[in-house]
PDB file of C-alpha atoms and ligand atoms in Angstrom:
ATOM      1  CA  UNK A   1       0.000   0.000   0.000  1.00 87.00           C
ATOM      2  CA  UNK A   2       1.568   3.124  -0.982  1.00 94.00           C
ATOM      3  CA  UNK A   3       1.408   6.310   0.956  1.00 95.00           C
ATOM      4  CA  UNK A   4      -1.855   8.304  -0.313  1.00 96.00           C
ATOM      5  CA  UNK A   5      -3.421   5.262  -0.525  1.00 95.00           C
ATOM      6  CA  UNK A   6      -2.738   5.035   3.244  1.00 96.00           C
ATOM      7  CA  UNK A   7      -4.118   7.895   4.199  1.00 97.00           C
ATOM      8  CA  UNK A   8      -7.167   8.266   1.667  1.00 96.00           C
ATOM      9  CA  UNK A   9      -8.618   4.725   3.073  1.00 96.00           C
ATOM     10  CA  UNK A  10      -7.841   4.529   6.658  1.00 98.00           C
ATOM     11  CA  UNK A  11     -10.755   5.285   9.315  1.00 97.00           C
ATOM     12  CA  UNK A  12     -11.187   5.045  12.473  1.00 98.00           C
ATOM     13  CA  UNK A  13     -12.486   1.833  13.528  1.00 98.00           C
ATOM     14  CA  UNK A  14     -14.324   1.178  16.630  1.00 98.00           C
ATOM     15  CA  UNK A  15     -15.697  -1.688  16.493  1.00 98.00           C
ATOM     16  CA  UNK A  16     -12.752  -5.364  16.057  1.00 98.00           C
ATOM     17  CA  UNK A  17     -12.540  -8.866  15.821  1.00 97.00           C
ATOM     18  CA  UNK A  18     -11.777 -10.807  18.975  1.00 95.00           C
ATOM     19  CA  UNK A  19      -8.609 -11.930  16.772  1.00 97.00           C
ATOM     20  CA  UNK A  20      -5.539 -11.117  18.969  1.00 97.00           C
ATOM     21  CA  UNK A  21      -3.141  -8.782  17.369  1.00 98.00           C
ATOM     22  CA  UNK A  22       0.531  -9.776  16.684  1.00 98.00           C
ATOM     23  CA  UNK A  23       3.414  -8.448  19.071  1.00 98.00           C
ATOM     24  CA  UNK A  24       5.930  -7.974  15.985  1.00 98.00           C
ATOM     25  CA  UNK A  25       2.708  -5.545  14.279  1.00 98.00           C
ATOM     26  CA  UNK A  26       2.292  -3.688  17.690  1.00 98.00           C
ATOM     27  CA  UNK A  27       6.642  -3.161  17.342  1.00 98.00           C
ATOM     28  CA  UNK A  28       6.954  -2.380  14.115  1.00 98.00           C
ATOM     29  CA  UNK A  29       3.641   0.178  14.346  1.00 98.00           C
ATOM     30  CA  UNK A  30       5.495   1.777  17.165  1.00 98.00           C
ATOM     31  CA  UNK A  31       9.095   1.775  15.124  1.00 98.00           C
ATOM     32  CA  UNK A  32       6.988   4.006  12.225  1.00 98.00           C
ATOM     33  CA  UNK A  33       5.956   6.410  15.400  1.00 98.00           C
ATOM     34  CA  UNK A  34       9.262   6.590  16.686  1.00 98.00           C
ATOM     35  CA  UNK A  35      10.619   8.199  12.875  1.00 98.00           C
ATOM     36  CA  UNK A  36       7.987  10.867  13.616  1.00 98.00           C
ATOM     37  CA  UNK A  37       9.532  14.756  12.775  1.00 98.00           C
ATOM     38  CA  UNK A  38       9.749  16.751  15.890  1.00 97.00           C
ATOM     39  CA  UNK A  39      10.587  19.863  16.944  1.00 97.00           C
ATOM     40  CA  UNK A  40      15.136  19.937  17.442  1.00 97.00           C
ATOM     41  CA  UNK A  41      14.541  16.091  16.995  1.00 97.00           C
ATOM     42  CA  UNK A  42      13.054  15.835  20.542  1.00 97.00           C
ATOM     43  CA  UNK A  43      11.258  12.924  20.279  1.00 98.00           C
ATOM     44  CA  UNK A  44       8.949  13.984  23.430  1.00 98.00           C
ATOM     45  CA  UNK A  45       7.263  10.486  22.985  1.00 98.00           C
ATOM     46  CA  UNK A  46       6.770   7.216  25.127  1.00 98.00           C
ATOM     47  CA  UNK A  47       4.349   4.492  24.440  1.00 98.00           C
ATOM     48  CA  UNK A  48       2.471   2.180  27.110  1.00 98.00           C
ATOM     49  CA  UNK A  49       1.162  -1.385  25.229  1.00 98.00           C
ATOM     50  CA  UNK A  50      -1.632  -2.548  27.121  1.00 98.00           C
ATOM     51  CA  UNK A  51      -2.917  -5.646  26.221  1.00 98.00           C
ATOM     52  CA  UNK A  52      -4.420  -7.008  29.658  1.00 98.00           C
ATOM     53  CA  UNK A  53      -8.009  -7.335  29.482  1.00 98.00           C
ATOM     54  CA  UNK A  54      -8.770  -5.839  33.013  1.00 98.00           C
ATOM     55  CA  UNK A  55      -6.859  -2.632  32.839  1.00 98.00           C
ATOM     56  CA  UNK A  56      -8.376  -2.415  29.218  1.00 98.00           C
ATOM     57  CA  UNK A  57     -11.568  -2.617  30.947  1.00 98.00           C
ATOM     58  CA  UNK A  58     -10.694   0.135  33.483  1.00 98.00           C
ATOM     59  CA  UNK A  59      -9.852   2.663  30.704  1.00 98.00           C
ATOM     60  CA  UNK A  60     -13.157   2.003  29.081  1.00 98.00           C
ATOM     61  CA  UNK A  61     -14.595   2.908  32.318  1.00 98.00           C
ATOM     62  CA  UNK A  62     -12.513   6.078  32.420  1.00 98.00           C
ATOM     63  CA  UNK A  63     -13.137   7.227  28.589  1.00 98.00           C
ATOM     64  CA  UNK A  64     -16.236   8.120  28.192  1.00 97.00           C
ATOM     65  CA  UNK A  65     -15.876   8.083  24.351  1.00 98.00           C
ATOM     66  CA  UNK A  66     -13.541   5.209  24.291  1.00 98.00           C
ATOM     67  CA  UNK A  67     -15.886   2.106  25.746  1.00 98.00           C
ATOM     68  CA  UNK A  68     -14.774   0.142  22.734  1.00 98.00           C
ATOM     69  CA  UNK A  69     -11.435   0.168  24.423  1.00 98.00           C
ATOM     70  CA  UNK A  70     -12.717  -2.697  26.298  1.00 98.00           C
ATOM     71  CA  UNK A  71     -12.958  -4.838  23.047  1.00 97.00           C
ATOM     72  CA  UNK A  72     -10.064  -3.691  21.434  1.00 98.00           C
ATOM     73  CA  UNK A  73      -7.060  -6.328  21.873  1.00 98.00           C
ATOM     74  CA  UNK A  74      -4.615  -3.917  22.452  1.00 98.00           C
ATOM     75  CA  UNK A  75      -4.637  -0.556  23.642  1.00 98.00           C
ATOM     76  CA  UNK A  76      -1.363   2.232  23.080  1.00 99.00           C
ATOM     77  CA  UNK A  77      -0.894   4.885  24.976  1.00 99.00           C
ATOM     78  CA  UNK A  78       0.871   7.845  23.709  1.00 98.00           C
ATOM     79  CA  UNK A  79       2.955   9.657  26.666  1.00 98.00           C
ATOM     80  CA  UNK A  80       4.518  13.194  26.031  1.00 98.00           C
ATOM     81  CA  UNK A  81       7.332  14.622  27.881  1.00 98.00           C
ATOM     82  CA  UNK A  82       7.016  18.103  28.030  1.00 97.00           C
ATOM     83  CA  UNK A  83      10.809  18.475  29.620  1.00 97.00           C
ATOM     84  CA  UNK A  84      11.950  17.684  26.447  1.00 97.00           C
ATOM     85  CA  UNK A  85      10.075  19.912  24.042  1.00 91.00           C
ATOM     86  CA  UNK A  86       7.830  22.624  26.070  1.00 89.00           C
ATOM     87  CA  UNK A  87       6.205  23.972  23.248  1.00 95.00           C
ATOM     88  CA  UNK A  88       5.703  21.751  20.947  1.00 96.00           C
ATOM     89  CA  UNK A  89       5.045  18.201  22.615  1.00 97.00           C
ATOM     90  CA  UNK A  90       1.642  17.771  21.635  1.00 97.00           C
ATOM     91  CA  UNK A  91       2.428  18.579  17.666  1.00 98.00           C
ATOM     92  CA  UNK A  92       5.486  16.320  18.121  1.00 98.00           C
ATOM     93  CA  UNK A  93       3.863  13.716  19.606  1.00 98.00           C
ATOM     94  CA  UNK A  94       0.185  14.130  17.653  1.00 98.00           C
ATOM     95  CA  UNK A  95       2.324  13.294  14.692  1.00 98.00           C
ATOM     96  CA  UNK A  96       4.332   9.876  16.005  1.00 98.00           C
ATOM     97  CA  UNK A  97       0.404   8.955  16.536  1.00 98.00           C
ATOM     98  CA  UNK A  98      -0.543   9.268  12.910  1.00 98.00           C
ATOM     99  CA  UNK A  99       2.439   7.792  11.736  1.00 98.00           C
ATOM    100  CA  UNK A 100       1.293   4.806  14.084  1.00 98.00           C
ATOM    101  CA  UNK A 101      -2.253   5.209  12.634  1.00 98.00           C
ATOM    102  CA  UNK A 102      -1.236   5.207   8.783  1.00 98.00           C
ATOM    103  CA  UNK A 103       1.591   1.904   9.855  1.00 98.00           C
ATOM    104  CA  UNK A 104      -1.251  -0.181  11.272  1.00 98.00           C
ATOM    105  CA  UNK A 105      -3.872   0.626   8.940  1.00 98.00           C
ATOM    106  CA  UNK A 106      -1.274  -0.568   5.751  1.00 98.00           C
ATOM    107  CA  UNK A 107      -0.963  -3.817   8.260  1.00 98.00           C
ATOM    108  CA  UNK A 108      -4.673  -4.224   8.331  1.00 98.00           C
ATOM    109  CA  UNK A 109      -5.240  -3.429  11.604  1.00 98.00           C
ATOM    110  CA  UNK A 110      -7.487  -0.563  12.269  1.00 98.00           C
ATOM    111  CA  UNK A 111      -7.332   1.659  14.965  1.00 98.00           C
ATOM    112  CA  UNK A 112      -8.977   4.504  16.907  1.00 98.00           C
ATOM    113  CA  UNK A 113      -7.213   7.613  18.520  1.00 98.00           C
ATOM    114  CA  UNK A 114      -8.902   9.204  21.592  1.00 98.00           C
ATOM    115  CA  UNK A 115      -7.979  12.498  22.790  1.00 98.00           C
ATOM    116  CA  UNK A 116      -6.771  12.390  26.677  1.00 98.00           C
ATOM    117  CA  UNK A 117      -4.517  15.615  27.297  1.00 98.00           C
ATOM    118  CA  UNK A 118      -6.280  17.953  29.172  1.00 97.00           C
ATOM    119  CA  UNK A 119      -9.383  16.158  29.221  1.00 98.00           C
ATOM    120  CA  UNK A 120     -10.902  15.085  32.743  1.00 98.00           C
ATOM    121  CA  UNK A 121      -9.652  11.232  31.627  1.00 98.00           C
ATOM    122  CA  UNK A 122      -6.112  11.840  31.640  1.00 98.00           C
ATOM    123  CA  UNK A 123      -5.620  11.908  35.793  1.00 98.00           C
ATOM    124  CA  UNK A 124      -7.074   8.745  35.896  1.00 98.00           C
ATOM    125  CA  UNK A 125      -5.499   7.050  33.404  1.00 98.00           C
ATOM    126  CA  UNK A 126      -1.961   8.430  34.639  1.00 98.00           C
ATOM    127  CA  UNK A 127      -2.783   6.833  37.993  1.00 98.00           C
ATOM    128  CA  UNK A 128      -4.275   3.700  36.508  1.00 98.00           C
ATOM    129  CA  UNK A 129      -1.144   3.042  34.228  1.00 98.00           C
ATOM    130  CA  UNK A 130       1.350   4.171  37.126  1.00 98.00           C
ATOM    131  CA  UNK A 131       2.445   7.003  34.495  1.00 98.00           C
ATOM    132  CA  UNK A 132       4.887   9.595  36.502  1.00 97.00           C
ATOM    133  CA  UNK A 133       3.945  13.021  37.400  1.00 95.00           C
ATOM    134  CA  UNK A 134       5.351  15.336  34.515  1.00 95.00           C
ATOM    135  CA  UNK A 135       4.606  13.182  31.992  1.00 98.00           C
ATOM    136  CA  UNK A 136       1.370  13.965  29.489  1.00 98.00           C
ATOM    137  CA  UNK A 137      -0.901  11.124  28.516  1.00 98.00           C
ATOM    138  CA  UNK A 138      -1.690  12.721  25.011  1.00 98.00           C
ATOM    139  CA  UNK A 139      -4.166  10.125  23.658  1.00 98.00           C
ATOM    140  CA  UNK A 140      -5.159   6.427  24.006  1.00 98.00           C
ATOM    141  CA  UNK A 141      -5.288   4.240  20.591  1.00 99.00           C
ATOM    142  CA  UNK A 142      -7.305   1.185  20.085  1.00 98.00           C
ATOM    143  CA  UNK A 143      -5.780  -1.779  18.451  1.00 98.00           C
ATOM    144  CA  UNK A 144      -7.406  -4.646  16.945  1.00 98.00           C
ATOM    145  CA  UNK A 145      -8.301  -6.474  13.345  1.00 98.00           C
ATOM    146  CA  UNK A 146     -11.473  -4.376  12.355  1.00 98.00           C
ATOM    147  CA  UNK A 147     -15.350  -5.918  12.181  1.00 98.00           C
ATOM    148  CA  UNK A 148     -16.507  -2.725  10.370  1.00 97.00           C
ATOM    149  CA  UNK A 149     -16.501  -0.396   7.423  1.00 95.00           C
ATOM    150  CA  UNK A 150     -17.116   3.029   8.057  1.00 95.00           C
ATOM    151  CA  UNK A 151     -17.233   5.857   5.588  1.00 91.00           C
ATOM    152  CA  UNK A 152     -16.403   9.379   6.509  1.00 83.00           C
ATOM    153  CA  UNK A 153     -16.158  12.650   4.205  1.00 93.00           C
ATOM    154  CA  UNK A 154     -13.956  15.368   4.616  1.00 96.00           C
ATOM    155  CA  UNK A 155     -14.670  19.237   3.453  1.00 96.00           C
ATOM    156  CA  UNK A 156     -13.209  20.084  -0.248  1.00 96.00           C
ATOM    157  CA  UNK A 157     -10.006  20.679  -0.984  1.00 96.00           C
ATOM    158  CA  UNK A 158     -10.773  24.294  -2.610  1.00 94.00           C
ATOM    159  CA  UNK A 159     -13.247  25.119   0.102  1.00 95.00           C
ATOM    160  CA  UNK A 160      -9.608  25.125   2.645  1.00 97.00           C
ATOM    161  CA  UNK A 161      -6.936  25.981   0.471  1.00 97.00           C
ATOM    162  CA  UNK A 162      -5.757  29.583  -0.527  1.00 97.00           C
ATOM    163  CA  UNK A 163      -3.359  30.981  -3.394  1.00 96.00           C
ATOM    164  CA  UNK A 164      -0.752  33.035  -2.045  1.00 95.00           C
ATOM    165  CA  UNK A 165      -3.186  35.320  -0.123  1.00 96.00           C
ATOM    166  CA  UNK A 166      -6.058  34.211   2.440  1.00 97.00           C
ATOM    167  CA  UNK A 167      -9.322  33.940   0.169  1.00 94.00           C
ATOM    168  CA  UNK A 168      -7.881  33.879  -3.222  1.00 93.00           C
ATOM    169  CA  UNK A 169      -8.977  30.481  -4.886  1.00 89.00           C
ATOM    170  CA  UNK A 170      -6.853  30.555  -7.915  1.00 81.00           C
ATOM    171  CA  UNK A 171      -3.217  30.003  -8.920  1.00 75.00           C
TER     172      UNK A 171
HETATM  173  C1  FMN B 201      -7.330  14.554  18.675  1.00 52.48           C
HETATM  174  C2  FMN B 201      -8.357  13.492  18.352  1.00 52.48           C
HETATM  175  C3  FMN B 201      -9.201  13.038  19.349  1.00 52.48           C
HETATM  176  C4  FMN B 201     -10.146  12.043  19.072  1.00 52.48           C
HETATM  177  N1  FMN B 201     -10.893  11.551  20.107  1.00 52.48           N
HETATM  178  C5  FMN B 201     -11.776  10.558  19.855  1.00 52.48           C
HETATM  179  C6  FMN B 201     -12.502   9.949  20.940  1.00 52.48           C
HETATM  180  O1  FMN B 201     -12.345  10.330  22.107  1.00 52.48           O
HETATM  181  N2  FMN B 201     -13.361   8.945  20.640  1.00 52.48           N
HETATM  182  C7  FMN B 201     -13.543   8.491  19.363  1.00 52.48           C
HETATM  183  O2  FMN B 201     -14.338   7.563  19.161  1.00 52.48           O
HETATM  184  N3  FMN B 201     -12.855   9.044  18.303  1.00 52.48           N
HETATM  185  C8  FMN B 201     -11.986  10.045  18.528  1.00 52.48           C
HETATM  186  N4  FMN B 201     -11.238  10.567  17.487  1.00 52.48           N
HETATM  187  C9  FMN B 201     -11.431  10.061  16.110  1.00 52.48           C
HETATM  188  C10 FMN B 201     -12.211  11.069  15.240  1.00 52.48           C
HETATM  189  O3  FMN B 201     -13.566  11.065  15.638  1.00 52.48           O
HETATM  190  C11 FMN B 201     -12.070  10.682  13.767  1.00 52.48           C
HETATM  191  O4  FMN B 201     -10.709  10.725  13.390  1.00 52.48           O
HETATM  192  C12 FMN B 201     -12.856  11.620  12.845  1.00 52.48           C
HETATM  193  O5  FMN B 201     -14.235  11.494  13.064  1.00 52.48           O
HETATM  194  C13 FMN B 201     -12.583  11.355  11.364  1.00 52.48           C
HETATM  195  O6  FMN B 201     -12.890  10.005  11.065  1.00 52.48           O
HETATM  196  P1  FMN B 201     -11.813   9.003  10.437  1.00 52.48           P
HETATM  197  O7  FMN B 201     -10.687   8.871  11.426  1.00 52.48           O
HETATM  198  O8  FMN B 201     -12.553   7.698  10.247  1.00 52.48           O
HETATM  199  O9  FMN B 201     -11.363   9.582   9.131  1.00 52.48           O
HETATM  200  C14 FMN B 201     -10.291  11.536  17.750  1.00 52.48           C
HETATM  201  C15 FMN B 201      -9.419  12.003  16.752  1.00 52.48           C
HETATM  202  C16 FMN B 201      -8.453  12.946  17.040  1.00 52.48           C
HETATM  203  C17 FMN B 201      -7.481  13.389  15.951  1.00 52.48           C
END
């Protein structure tokens, strides 16, 4: 699967196959996170594989838009260090998550990112997961052979692009 195709056909998926997921995809998802751009190469990023049904459970509880979490055979968590790039951790690290994403997807997993950094979930989950104090939990992903096909649009490409000034629509 080349790139664009990649990216034009993944979705989120939210709903998997009990079919357990292989350690060597999880590894070599995480590898194309890890060659992420970041700001000075700072590579602000940790991950957390969770694979245990119980504490997959427990963040379903504590998500309130991530029950599937429960079902998903795997669960990543995306941790941000913020000592190592203050302004720009949650860029850096957004982008290791899409890298994951776009990996899995050409793997045929499918996967679901769910927003955690300052949401009311992210306490929790840093206590759950035994995360230390300074570190950001930036987002939870879902991991898991999918059991559906969603569609999804996106707004047109000359409705959000602009020629050399803001509101001119031609070259
Ligand atoms: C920062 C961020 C937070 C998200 N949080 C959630 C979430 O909490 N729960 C969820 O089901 N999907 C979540 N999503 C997935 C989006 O809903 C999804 O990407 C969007 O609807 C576009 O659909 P697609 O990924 O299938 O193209 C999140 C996506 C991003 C980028």
């Amino acid at each position: 699967m080349d790139v664009m195709e990649a990216i034009k056909t993944r979705r989120s998926i939210r709903k998997y196959k009990s079919t357990p997921v292989e350690d060597e995809k999880i590894i070599e998802c995480l590898e194309a996170a890890r060659w992420a751009p970041s700001a000075n190469n700072s590579q602000p990023w940790e991950f957390l594989v969770v694979k245990n049904p119980e504490t997959r459970r427990k963040l379903a509880e504590i998500h309130r838009y991530g029950r599937f979490m429960a079902d998903s055979p795997v669960v990543v968590v995306f941790i941000a260090d913020p000592g190592r790039s203050s302004n720009w951790y949650h860029g850096d690290v957004a982008v290791s998550v899409q890298n994951f994403l776009l990996a899995a997807h050409s793997m045929g997993l499918g996967t679901c990112w769910m927003g955690v950094l300052n949401t009311p979930f992210e306490e929790p989950i840093r206590k759950l997961l035994g995360i230390p104090d300074g570190l950001r939990v930036l987002c939870t992903v879902s991991v898991g052979y999918p059991d559906e096909k969603p569609g999804r649009n996106r707004r047109p490409l000359e409705e959000i692009t602009h020629w050399e000034k803001y509101g001119l629509k031609s070259k």
